[in-house]
Amino acid sequence: MFKVFVYSLFLTFISLIVFNQIISHEIKNQTRELNKINSSIRYQENKEILLKTDWVVRTSPARLKDLAEKHFTKLRLEPAKGENIKFIKLEEEKK
Amino acid sequence: MGKIFKNKLIKTKVIAGDDIGVFFKADTGNTNDELLTNNSLKVSKERLHLAKFFFVLIFSIFIIRSTSLAIFPGEVRSVPRSIVSKTIENPLPEVFDRNNKLLVTSVKTKRASIRNPINPEETARLIKAVLPAWDENRLIEKLKKRSYVELADNISDIEHYDILNSGVAEVEFHPVWRRIYTNKELASHIIGYSGRDLVGLSGIEKTIPKSKLLHNNIKLSIDITVQFHLEDEIKKGMKLYNADSGFGVIIDVISGEVIASASLPTFDPNTINQNYSNSEYKKSTFNQVMQGSYELGSVMKILTLAMALEYNKINLSDVFDDTLCIKIAANRCLNNYNNDNALEPIKPVKCLVRSSNRCMAQIAQLVGRSKQKTFLQDVGLLDEYFLEIFETGSPILPDKWTNNSMITISFGQGLGVVPLSFASGIASIINGGYKIKPTLYAVNDSDQRGESIVREEVSEKIRYAMRQVVKNGSGKKADILGYAVIGKTGTADIPCEGSYGGCGIRTSFVGAFPGWNPRYALLVSFERPKANIKKGILRNSSYWNAGPAAGNIIKLVAPILGVEYNETKEIELPLQNDFINAHPKETL
């Protein structure tokens, strides 16, 4: 009995250690994956901020006005006037 | 193995793991030797049990600890430095305008530095090829003198790649945040700027509440499109009228929100840190609207008229003699602007339309100097005012409030007022008579009107009088069809070396739109404008510069702010019931 007990204990310890090693390896792999995903998220977030900032810079009123003036012959864009808004309101009322 | 001894089987060897109990049961002999053997076996059995127990205990501890470490690696306390530096939080929040347009944001960039290069000359040569802003000799000198030299802040990805490719091994890169002001110089006086490592140095950047520091976005009251039109028109005006500087402010008369505030010349907060030593840049950081204090001239006449109506000292049907001599010195009478005196007696509204100094002096004399002071105090012109930024100015009061100062203040000389508090004072009078406090944070158009300063009917009368100024008087050029603009122009002498005259003038226009139910108040002013006969500007008075500039601004800005457009609406003279409802102040 004692022999069986000692052998089985030994086997249990060995199998537990192997099991532990497998789990820890798996965890390391998963952590690496997670870190990759996290860093990719950070990268994407930073890019998002950059794109957002770029969009705001591109649509800043000063730039839009310059562009409207530059391409006036083609686009005929002018600042909105009070009459325009009144016209839109009347159109809405008719509908 | 065993041998026969007294008809009994006795095992001679005991092997670990054999069933010792069998051996003991079989042995019933009583010899001394046998007893000795039995005793020692018993002891070894106990020892084995003890060893078993310790083995199990130690292995269990090992197993539990290693399992927990495998499952929860977060328990490990020491974290590599490279991971720590990646997790710096953005220390300042994003700033938005009232329509949620992004004004300020933080972008992650890199800072390149160099530590203990082996060969400074070679390193400097390689760095110079990538970062041409560096002077090679200066860099060599620095590298030799110090062990740590910062090469560049906020380098781009391309520069980062180039530096890595240049072959300099000792370069280090640190992640840093950079503040980006997306609209460059627009509203830069309000937004302010921050220095290195995102330390706010002025404006909103400096005074962001601590509660809002992390993960909270800030919404300002300004509308960036309106701000652009205001700055653009004032810039154009300064060029056209050849003015030294100019400013303008638009505020909501109901909520007190500052919709736009322009002070020109202005600066770009993105580049201020590089150019701060430049004296012109230093000058441009002065916010005339909130920090300045100026004598604004005839625009103050609105307050004089409102005061007299509020204290029931005059009636709109009263008449005043414009040719009367009002002594301000031993042998000197008060003059009207350009000596333009009305020959027949005039009514108060006409006084405002003609912008008569003599008439206003008479009205002020009727009210008296202590009441004048109290009234201006109520309006908020004589005190320092609260705003959410540190850059605020205070008014310049006369040393002694004498009769002469009462007379001069009645038409806007002798009292320096902060333009923003003046604009909010005028707004408080025309919005029905309720005091408003200017604010830079969005309050979502809610009604923030406080205690009553003047009665509603006085407010109505003032609006009527201001409408007459724009319709028939000096504000004609600001009359934009469809909005029934109300306002008043002012041309003031700039004081210099203790006297007036010869130092140029300051022209201003204060107004509001739409006239029938004012929603937005506007103040525009130019310092030392000149006539420009080639462009059809015949003189330098406010009729020719501040008025038309205000008109242009209203024309551009009113549709953006969604102001009602109506060509037929006009302001009527309110009923004459001055003495029916006396103000509680009067009865006290």
mmCIF file of N, CA, C and O in Angstrom, chain B residues 295-298 300 357 398 404-416 491-495 500 505-506:
data_model
loop_
_atom_site.group_PDB
_atom_site.id
_atom_site.type_symbol
_atom_site.label_atom_id
_atom_site.label_comp_id
_atom_site.label_asym_id
_atom_site.label_seq_id
_atom_site.Cartn_x
_atom_site.Cartn_y
_atom_site.Cartn_z
ATOM 1 N N GLU B 295 -11.545 103.740 -22.695
ATOM 2 C CA GLU B 295 -12.637 104.708 -22.729
ATOM 3 C C GLU B 295 -13.310 104.520 -24.075
ATOM 4 O O GLU B 295 -12.685 104.718 -25.116
ATOM 5 N N LEU B 296 -14.560 104.087 -24.045
ATOM 6 C CA LEU B 296 -15.196 103.691 -25.304
ATOM 7 C C LEU B 296 -15.994 104.820 -25.955
ATOM 8 O O LEU B 296 -16.463 104.674 -27.071
ATOM 9 N N GLY B 297 -16.165 105.951 -25.249
ATOM 10 C CA GLY B 297 -16.823 107.088 -25.885
ATOM 11 C C GLY B 297 -18.336 106.995 -25.876
ATOM 12 O O GLY B 297 -18.935 106.435 -24.955
ATOM 13 N N SER B 298 -18.943 107.520 -26.950
ATOM 14 C CA SER B 298 -20.398 107.756 -26.962
ATOM 15 C C SER B 298 -21.251 106.526 -26.734
ATOM 16 O O SER B 298 -22.450 106.657 -26.476
ATOM 17 N N MET B 300 -21.313 104.874 -24.258
ATOM 18 C CA MET B 300 -21.737 104.961 -22.853
ATOM 19 C C MET B 300 -23.041 105.741 -22.699
ATOM 20 O O MET B 300 -23.685 105.691 -21.642
ATOM 21 N N ASN B 357 -23.276 115.506 -26.691
ATOM 22 C CA ASN B 357 -22.601 115.484 -25.387
ATOM 23 C C ASN B 357 -23.307 116.402 -24.393
ATOM 24 O O ASN B 357 -23.457 116.080 -23.214
ATOM 25 N N PRO B 398 -12.041 107.177 -12.206
ATOM 26 C CA PRO B 398 -11.463 108.499 -11.911
ATOM 27 C C PRO B 398 -11.020 108.544 -10.447
ATOM 28 O O PRO B 398 -11.606 107.866 -9.595
ATOM 29 N N ASN B 404 -17.363 117.128 -12.709
ATOM 30 C CA ASN B 404 -16.783 117.077 -14.059
ATOM 31 C C ASN B 404 -16.680 115.643 -14.550
ATOM 32 O O ASN B 404 -16.989 115.350 -15.706
ATOM 33 N N SER B 405 -16.232 114.751 -13.638
ATOM 34 C CA SER B 405 -16.132 113.361 -14.096
ATOM 35 C C SER B 405 -17.514 112.798 -14.375
ATOM 36 O O SER B 405 -17.693 112.019 -15.308
ATOM 37 N N MET B 406 -18.521 113.239 -13.609
ATOM 38 C CA MET B 406 -19.883 112.786 -13.886
ATOM 39 C C MET B 406 -20.291 113.194 -15.307
ATOM 40 O O MET B 406 -20.842 112.388 -16.060
ATOM 41 N N ILE B 407 -19.946 114.423 -15.658
ATOM 42 C CA ILE B 407 -20.313 114.916 -16.991
ATOM 43 C C ILE B 407 -19.568 114.151 -18.077
ATOM 44 O O ILE B 407 -20.155 113.690 -19.054
ATOM 45 N N THR B 408 -18.255 113.969 -17.888
ATOM 46 C CA THR B 408 -17.488 113.294 -18.945
ATOM 47 C C THR B 408 -17.877 111.812 -19.053
ATOM 48 O O THR B 408 -17.979 111.275 -20.151
ATOM 49 N N ILE B 409 -18.143 111.181 -17.903
ATOM 50 C CA ILE B 409 -18.520 109.757 -17.943
ATOM 51 C C ILE B 409 -19.865 109.593 -18.651
ATOM 52 O O ILE B 409 -20.089 108.588 -19.319
ATOM 53 N N SER B 410 -20.737 110.615 -18.544
ATOM 54 C CA SER B 410 -22.048 110.496 -19.192
ATOM 55 C C SER B 410 -21.921 110.311 -20.701
ATOM 56 O O SER B 410 -22.799 109.738 -21.323
ATOM 57 N N PHE B 411 -20.845 110.820 -21.286
ATOM 58 C CA PHE B 411 -20.672 110.570 -22.729
ATOM 59 C C PHE B 411 -19.433 109.712 -23.029
ATOM 60 O O PHE B 411 -18.952 109.650 -24.145
ATOM 61 N N GLY B 412 -18.913 109.057 -22.000
ATOM 62 C CA GLY B 412 -17.970 107.973 -22.266
ATOM 63 C C GLY B 412 -16.497 108.306 -22.187
ATOM 64 O O GLY B 412 -15.672 107.520 -22.635
ATOM 65 N N GLN B 413 -16.138 109.479 -21.597
ATOM 66 C CA GLN B 413 -14.704 109.744 -21.386
ATOM 67 C C GLN B 413 -14.442 109.754 -19.885
ATOM 68 O O GLN B 413 -15.358 109.961 -19.095
ATOM 69 N N GLY B 414 -13.224 109.473 -19.506
ATOM 70 C CA GLY B 414 -12.863 109.545 -18.090
ATOM 71 C C GLY B 414 -13.127 108.286 -17.295
ATOM 72 O O GLY B 414 -12.907 108.251 -16.096
ATOM 73 N N LEU B 415 -13.637 107.239 -17.943
ATOM 74 C CA LEU B 415 -13.854 105.969 -17.240
ATOM 75 C C LEU B 415 -13.438 104.831 -18.176
ATOM 76 O O LEU B 415 -14.019 104.673 -19.246
ATOM 77 N N GLY B 416 -12.389 104.122 -17.769
ATOM 78 C CA GLY B 416 -11.938 102.994 -18.591
ATOM 79 C C GLY B 416 -12.709 101.749 -18.213
ATOM 80 O O GLY B 416 -12.743 101.372 -17.048
ATOM 81 N N THR B 491 -17.029 107.417 -30.701
ATOM 82 C CA THR B 491 -15.690 107.823 -31.121
ATOM 83 C C THR B 491 -15.060 108.515 -29.920
ATOM 84 O O THR B 491 -15.559 109.547 -29.479
ATOM 85 N N ALA B 492 -13.996 107.926 -29.393
ATOM 86 C CA ALA B 492 -13.400 108.473 -28.172
ATOM 87 C C ALA B 492 -11.955 108.859 -28.430
ATOM 88 O O ALA B 492 -11.276 108.239 -29.250
ATOM 89 N N ASP B 493 -11.502 109.919 -27.726
ATOM 90 C CA ASP B 493 -10.085 110.284 -27.784
ATOM 91 C C ASP B 493 -9.296 109.313 -26.928
ATOM 92 O O ASP B 493 -9.718 108.960 -25.825
ATOM 93 N N ILE B 494 -8.129 108.894 -27.438
ATOM 94 C CA ILE B 494 -7.261 108.040 -26.625
ATOM 95 C C ILE B 494 -6.407 108.954 -25.748
ATOM 96 O O ILE B 494 -5.744 109.854 -26.270
ATOM 97 N N PRO B 495 -6.458 108.773 -24.423
ATOM 98 C CA PRO B 495 -5.666 109.655 -23.568
ATOM 99 C C PRO B 495 -4.169 109.349 -23.691
ATOM 100 O O PRO B 495 -3.774 108.197 -23.845
ATOM 101 N N TYR B 500 -6.028 114.808 -23.560
ATOM 102 C CA TYR B 500 -6.715 114.204 -24.693
ATOM 103 C C TYR B 500 -6.389 114.973 -25.959
ATOM 104 O O TYR B 500 -6.012 116.124 -25.930
ATOM 105 N N ILE B 505 -7.767 108.275 -32.097
ATOM 106 C CA ILE B 505 -9.092 107.999 -31.538
ATOM 107 C C ILE B 505 -9.359 106.498 -31.514
ATOM 108 O O ILE B 505 -8.686 105.723 -32.176
ATOM 109 N N ARG B 506 -10.327 106.142 -30.695
ATOM 110 C CA ARG B 506 -10.825 104.766 -30.677
ATOM 111 C C ARG B 506 -12.283 104.809 -31.091
ATOM 112 O O ARG B 506 -13.062 105.550 -30.512
#
